[in-house]
CSV table of C-alpha atoms in Angstrom, one decimal:
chain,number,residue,atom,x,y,z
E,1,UNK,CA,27.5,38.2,-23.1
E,2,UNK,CA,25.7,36.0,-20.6
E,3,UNK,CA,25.4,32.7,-20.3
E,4,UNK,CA,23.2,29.9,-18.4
E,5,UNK,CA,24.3,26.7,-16.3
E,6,UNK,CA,23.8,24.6,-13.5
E,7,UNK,CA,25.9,24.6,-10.8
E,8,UNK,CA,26.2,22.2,-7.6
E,9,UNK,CA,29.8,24.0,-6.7
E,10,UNK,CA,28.2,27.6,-6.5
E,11,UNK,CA,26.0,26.3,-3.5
E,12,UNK,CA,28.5,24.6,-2.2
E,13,UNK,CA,29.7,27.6,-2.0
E,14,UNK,CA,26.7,29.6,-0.7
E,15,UNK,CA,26.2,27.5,2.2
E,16,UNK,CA,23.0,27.4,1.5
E,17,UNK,CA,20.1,28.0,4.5
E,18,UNK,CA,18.9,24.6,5.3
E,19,UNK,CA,14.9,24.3,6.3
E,20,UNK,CA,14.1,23.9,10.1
E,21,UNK,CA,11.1,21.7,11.1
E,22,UNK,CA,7.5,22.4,11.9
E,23,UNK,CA,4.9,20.9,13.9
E,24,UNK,CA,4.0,17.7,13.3
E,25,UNK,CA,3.2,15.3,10.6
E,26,UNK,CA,5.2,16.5,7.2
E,27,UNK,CA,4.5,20.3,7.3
E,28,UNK,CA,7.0,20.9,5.1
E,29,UNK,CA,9.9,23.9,5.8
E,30,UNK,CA,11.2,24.3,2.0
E,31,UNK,CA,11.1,22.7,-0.8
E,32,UNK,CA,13.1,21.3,-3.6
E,33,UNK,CA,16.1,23.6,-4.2
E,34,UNK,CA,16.4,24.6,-7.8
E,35,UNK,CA,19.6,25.9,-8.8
E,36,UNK,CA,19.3,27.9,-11.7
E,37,UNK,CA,22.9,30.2,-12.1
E,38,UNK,CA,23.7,33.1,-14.7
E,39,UNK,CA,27.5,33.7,-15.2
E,40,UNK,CA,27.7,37.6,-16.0
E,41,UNK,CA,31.2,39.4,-17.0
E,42,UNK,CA,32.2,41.6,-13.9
E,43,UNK,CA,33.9,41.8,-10.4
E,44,UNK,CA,34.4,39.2,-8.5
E,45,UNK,CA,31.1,39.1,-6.6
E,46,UNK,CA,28.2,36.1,-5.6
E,47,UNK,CA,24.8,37.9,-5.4
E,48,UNK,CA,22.6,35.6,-4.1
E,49,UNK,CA,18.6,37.0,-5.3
E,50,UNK,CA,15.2,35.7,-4.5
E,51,UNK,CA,12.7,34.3,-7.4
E,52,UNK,CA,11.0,38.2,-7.9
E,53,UNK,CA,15.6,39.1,-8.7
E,54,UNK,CA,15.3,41.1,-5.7
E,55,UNK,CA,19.0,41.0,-3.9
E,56,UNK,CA,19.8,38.8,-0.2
E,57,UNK,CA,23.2,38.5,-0.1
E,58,UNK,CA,26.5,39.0,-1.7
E,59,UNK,CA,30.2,37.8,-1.1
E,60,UNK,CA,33.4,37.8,-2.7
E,61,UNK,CA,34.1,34.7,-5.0
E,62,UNK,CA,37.9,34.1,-6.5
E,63,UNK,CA,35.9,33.5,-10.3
E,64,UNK,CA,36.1,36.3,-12.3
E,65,UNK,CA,32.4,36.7,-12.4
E,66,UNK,CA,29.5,37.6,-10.8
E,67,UNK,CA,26.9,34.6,-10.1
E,68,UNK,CA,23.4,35.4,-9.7
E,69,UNK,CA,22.0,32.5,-7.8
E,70,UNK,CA,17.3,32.3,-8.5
E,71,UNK,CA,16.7,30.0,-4.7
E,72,UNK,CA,13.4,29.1,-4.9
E,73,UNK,CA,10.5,29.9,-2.8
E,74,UNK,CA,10.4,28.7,0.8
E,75,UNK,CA,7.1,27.9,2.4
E,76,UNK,CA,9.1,29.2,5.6
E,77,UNK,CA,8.9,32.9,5.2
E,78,UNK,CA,6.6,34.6,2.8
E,79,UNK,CA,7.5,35.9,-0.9
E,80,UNK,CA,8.5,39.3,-0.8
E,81,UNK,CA,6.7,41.9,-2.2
E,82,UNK,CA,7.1,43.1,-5.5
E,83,UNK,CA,6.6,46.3,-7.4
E,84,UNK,CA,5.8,44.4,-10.6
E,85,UNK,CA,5.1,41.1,-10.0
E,86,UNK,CA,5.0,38.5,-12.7
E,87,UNK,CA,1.5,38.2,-14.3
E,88,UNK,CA,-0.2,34.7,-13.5
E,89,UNK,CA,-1.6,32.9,-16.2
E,90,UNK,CA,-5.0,32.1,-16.2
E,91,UNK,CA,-5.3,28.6,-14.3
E,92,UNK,CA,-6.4,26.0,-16.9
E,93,UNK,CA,-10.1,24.5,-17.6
E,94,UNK,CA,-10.6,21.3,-14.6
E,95,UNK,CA,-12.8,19.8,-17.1
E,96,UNK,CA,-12.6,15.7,-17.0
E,97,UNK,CA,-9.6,16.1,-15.5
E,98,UNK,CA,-10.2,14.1,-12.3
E,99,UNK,CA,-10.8,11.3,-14.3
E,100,UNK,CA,-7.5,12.1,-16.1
E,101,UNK,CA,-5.7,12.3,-12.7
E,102,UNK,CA,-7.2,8.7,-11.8
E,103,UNK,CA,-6.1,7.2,-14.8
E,104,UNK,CA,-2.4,8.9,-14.6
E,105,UNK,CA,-2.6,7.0,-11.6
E,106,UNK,CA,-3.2,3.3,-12.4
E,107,UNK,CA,-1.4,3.4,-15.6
E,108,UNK,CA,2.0,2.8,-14.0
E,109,UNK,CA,0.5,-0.9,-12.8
E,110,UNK,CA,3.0,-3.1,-12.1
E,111,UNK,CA,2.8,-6.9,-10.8
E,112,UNK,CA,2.5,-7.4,-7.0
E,113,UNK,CA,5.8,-7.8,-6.0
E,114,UNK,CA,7.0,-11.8,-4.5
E,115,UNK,CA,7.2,-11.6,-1.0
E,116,UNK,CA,9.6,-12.6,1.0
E,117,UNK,CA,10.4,-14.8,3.6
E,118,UNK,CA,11.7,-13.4,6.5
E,119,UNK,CA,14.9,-15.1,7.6
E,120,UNK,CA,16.5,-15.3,11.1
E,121,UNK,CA,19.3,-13.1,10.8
E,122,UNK,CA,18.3,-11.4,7.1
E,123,UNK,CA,21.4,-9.2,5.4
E,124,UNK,CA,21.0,-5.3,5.5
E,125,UNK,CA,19.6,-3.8,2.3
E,126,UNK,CA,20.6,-0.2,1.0
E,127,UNK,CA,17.6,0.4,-1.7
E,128,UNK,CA,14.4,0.2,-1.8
E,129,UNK,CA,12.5,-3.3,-2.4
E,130,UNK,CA,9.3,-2.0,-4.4
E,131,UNK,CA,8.0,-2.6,-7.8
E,132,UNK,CA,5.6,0.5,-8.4
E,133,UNK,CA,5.0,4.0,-7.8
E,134,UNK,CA,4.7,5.4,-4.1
E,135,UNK,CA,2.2,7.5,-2.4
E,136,UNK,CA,1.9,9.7,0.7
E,137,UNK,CA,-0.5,9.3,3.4
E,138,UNK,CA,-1.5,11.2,6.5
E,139,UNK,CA,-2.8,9.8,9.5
E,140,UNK,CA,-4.5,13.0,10.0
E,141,UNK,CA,-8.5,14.4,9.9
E,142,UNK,CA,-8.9,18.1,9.1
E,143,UNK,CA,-9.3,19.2,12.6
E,144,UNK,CA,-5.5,17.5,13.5
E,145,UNK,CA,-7.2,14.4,15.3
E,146,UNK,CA,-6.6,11.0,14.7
E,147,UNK,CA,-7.7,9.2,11.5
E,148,UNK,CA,-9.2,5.6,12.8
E,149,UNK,CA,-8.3,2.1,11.7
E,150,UNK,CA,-11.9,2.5,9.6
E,151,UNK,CA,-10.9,5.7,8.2
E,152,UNK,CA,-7.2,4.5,7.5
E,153,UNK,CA,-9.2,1.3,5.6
E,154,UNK,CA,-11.3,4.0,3.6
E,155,UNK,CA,-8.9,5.8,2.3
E,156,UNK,CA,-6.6,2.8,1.0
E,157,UNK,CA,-9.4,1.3,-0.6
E,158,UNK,CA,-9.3,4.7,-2.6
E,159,UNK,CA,-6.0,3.9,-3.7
E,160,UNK,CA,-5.0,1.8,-7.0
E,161,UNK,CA,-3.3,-1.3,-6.7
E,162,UNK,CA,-0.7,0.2,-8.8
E,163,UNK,CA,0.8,2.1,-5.7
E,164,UNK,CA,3.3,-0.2,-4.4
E,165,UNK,CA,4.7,1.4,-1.4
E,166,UNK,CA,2.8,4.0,1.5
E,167,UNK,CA,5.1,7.2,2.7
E,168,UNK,CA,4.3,7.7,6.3
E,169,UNK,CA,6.4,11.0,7.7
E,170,UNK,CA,5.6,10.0,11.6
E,171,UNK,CA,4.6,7.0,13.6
E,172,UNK,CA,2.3,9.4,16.0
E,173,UNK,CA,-1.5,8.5,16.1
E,174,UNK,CA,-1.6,4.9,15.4
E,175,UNK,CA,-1.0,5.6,12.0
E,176,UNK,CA,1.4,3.1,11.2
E,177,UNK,CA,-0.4,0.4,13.6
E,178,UNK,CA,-3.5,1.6,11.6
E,179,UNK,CA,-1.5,0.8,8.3
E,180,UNK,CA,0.3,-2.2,8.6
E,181,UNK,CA,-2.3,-4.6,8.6
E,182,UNK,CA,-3.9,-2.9,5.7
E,183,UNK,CA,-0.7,-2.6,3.8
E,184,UNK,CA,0.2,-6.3,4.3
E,185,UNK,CA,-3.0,-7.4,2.7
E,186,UNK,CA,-2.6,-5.4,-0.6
E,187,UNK,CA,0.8,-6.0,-0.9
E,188,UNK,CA,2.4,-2.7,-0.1
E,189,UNK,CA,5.6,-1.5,1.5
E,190,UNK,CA,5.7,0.8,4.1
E,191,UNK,CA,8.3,4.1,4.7
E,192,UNK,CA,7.6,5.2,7.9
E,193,UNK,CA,9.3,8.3,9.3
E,194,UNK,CA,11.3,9.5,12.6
E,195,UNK,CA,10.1,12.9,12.7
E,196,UNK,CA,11.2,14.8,16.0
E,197,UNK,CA,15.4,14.4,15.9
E,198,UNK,CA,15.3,15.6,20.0
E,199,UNK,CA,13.2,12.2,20.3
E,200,UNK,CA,15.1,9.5,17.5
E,201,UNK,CA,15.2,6.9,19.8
E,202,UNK,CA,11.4,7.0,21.0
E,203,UNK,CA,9.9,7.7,18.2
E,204,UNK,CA,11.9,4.2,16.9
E,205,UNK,CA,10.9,2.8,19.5
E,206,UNK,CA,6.9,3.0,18.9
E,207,UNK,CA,7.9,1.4,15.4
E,208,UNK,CA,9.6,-1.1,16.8
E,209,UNK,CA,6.8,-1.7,19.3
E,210,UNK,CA,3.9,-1.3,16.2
E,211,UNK,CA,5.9,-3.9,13.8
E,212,UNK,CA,7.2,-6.5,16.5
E,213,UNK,CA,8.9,-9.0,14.4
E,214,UNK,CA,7.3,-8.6,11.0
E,215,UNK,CA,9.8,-6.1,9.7
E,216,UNK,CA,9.3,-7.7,5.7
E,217,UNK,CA,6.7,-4.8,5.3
E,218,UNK,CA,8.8,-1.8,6.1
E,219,UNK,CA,10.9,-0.8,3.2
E,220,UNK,CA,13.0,2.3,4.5
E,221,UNK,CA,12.9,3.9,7.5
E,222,UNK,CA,13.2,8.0,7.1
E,223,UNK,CA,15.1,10.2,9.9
E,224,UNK,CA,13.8,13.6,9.2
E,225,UNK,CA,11.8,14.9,6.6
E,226,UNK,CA,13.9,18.6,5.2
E,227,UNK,CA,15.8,19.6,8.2
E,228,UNK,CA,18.5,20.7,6.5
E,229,UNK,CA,21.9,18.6,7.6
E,230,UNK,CA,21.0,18.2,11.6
E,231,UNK,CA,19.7,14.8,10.4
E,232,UNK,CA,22.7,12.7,9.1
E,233,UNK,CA,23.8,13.0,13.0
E,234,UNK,CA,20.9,10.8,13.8
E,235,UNK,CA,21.3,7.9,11.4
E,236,UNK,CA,24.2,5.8,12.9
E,237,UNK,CA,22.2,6.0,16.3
E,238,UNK,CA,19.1,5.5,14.8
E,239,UNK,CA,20.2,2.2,12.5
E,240,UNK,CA,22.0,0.6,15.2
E,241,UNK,CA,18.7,0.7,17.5
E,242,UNK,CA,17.2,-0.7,14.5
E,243,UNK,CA,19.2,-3.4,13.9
E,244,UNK,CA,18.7,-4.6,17.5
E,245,UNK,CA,15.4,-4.7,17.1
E,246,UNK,CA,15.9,-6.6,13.4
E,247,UNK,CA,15.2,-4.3,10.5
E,248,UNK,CA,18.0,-4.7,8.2
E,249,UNK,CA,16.7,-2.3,5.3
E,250,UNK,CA,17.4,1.2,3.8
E,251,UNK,CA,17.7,4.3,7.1
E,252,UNK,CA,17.5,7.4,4.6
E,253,UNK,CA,17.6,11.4,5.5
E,254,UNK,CA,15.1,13.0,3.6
E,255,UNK,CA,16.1,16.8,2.2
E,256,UNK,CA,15.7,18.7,-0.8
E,257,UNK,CA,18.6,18.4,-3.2
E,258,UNK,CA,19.6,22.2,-2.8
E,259,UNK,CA,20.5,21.4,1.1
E,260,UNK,CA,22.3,18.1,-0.5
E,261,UNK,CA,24.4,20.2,-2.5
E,262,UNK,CA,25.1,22.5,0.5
E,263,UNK,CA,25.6,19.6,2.9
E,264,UNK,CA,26.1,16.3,1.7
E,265,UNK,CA,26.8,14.4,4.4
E,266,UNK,CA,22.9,14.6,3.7
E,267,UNK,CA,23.1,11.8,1.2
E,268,UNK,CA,26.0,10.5,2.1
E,269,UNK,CA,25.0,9.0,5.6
E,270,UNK,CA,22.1,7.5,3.8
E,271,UNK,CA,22.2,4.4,2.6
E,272,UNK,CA,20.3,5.8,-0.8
E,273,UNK,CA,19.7,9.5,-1.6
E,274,UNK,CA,15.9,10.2,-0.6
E,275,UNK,CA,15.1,13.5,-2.2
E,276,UNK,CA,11.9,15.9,-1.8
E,277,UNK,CA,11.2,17.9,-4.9
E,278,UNK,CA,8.9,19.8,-6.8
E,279,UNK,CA,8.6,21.2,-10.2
E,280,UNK,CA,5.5,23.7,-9.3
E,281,UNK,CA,8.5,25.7,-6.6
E,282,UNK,CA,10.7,26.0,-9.5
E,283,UNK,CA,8.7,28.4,-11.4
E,284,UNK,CA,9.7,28.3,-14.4
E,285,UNK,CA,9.4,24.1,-15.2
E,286,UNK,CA,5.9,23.4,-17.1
E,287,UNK,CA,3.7,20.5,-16.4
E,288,UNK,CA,4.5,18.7,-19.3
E,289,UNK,CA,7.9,19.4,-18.9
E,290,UNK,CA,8.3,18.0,-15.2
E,291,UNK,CA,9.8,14.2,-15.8
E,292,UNK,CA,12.8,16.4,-17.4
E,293,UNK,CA,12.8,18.8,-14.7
E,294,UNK,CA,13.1,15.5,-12.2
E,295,UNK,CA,15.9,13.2,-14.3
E,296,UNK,CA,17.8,17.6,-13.9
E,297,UNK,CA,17.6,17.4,-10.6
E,298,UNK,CA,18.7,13.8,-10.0
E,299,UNK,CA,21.8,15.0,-12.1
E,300,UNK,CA,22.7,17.7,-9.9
E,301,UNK,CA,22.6,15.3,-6.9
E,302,UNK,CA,24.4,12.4,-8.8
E,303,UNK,CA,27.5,14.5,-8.6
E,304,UNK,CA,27.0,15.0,-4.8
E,305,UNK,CA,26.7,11.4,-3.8
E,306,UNK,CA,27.8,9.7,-6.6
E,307,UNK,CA,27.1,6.0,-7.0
E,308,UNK,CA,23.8,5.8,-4.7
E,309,UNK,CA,20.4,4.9,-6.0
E,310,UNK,CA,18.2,7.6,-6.1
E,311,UNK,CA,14.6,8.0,-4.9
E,312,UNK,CA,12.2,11.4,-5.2
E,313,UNK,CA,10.9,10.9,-1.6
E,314,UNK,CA,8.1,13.9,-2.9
E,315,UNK,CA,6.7,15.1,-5.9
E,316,UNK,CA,3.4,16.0,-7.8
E,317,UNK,CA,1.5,19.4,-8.3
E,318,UNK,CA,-1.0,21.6,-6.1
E,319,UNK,CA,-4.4,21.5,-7.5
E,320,UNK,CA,-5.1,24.8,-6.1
E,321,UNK,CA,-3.3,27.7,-4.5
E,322,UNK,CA,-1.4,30.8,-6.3
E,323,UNK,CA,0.5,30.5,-9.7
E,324,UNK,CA,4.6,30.6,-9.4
E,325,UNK,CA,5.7,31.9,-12.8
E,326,UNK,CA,4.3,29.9,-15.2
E,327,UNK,CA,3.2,26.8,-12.5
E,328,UNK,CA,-0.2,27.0,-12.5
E,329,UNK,CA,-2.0,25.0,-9.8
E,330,UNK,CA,-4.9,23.1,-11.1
E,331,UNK,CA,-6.3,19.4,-11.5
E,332,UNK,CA,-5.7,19.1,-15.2
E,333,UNK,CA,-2.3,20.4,-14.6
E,334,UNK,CA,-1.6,17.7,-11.3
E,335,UNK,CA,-3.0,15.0,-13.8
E,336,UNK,CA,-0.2,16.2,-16.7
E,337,UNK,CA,2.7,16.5,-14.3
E,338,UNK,CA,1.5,12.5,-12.8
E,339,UNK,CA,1.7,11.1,-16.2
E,340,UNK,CA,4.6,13.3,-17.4
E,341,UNK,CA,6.4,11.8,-14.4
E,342,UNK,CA,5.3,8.6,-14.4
E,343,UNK,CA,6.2,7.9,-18.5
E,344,UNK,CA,9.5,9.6,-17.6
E,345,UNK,CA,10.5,6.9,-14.9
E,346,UNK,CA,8.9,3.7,-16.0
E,347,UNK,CA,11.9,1.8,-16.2
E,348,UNK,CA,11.7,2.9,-12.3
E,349,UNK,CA,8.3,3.7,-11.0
E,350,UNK,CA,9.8,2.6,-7.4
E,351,UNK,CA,12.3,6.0,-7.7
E,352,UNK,CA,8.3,8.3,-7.1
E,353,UNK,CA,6.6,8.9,-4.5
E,354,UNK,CA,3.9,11.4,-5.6
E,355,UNK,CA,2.4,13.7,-2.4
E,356,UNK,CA,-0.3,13.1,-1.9
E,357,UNK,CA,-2.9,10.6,-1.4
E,358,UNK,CA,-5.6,12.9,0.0
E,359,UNK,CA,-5.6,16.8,0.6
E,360,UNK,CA,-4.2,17.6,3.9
E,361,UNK,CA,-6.4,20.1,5.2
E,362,UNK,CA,-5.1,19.8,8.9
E,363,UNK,CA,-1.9,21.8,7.4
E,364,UNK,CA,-1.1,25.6,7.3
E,365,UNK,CA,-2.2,27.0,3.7
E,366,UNK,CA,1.2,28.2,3.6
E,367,UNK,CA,2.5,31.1,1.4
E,368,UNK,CA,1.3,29.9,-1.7
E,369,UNK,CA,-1.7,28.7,-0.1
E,370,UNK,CA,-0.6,25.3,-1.9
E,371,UNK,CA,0.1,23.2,0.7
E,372,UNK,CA,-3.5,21.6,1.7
E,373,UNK,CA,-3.9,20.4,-2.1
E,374,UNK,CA,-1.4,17.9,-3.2
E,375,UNK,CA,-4.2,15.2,-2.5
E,376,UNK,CA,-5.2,13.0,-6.5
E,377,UNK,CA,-7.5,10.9,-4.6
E,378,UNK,CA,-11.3,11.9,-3.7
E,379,UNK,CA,-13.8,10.8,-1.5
E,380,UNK,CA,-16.2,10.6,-4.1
């Protein structure tokens, strides 16, 4: 008899292999971690397998059962071939489904959030500050050069009001200097990102240097986007330069909640748990079932860090690339999972941040040849 669970213990256990980073920008090493376990009667024996069932690693457990442990794919290493792979299913009809996408995207419209004044010496925040759905954005063209103050003005125009805060992974290119004039006249909050950890205290210092004073706009600062535990190291350092310089909010390490689970210090040296994930590297989640698949996920983590808010740092769905099991990559399936998503949290919409605004075509296809086409919006 078998049966089927999830299981934050069993990585604990399996330690496992956190994500190192790439290049720049938010080329992404894995992604979410999901942890799907089947308890089988036998010897005492983990067998850790890959999404195609084909073996990695095994060890000796003390339960008196063997755990087969599906780790999803990692955009670091290629899927392995196999001798009968799973049939893809025939990628849905795109039909109207931009428009679908667009309106999935201003249906979670929320008021624009009060500001605030700042104050001389303002308390230290641990959560977020927003009152509507996130974004992405990359300060990036195609051909890896700068995106300009005009182009960084173009593309926000693109975006509905009902995105309340902007997701930036670096502070590189001028992007956030770009951004934060832009961002203070619609309204929006920024999360801007420390990207290289061998340079924490520079790279906070070209924030520091971009925002001056007027720190009311930033909403969390992020140190590391999926490096897999050498983050948390960073974040003391990191908030007490930042506290000098007088931002008192949220300092977050971004990961996917399988390296939580096999490292929590992860979420437990941020002040709230900032989680990457994605229902399309699952597998085996449908579009319309991918609010569930989220509120899973944000279960498994709960009982890592218990008591801290919650935010899904990444989500959405490719809109072209290969088929993982039944995830088909398309535009009518990206519009589905958005509104799935965004009806599932909306007692929350600040929780999302869906990536991305635009296609990244400066980035590596990748092994799934997903990872240019995240983008919902479209220069038409």
């Amino acid at each position: 008899m078998k049966t089927t669970l999830l299981s934050a213990v069993a990585l604990a256990i399996l330690q496992v292999a956190a994500g190192q980073p790439h290049g720049k920008g938010h080329r992404h090493a894995r992604r979410d971690a999901v942890t799907h376990i089947e308890v089988i009667e036998g010897p005492d024996v983990i067998v850790v397998v890959d999404q195609y069932d084909q073996a990695i690693t095994t060890e000796t457990a003390w339960n008196a059962a063997s755990t087969i442990v599906s780790l999803p794919p990692s955009s670091s290493s290629t899927p392995p071939p196999a001798s009968s792979p799973p049939a893809k299913p025939s990628p849905p009809s795109d039909a109207g489904a931009v428009d679908a996408v667009k309106a999935a995207a201003v249906s979670s419209e929320a008021p624009s959030s009060t500001s605030v004044a700042s104050s001389a010496a303002p308390s230290a925040t641990s959560e977020p500050s927003v009152a509507g759905n996130g974004l992405t954005w990359s300060e990036y063209n195609a051909d890896s050069s700068c995106k300009s103050q005009s182009q960084a003005e173009a593309d926000f125009a693109k975006i509905p009001d009902s995105f309340k805060l902007v997701r930036i992974y670096r502070s590189d290119c001028g992007g956030l200097a770009n951004v934060l004039p832009i961002a203070k006249q619609r309204g929006m909050k920024i999360m801007i990102g420390v990207w290289d950890l061998s340079a924490v205290s520079s790279e906070i210092s070209t924030i520091t240097s971009a925002v001056g004073t007027d720190w009311d706009v930033i909403d969390t600062v992020s140190i590391g986007n999926e490096m897999g535990g050498a983050a948390p190291g960073h974040i003391a350092a990191a908030k007490s330069q930042l506290r000098a310089s007088g931002y008192n909010g949220p300092v977050v390490s971004v990961d996917t909640i399988g390296a939580m689970q096999a490292n929590p210090s992860i979420c437990q040296e941020s002040d709230y748990i900032a989680a990457n994930c994605h229902p399309y590297f699952d597998g085996h989640t449908e579009p319309s079932a991918s609010g569930d698949f989220l509120n899973s996920q944000i279960a498994l983590v709960k009982q890592v860090c218990p008591g801290k808010k919650v935010v899904i740092t990444e989500t959405g769905w490719p809109t072209q690339g290969d088929s993982n099991g039944v995830a088909v990559p398309s535009t009518s399936n990206q519009a589905t999972v958005m509104s799935t998503i965004q009806a599932a949290f909306a007692d929350d919409p600040a929780s999302i941040i869906f990536l991305s605004s635009f296609d990244d075509e400066w980035k590596a296809p990748g092994p799934w040849q997903v990872e240019q086409h995240w983008g919902f919006l479209h220069s038409e």
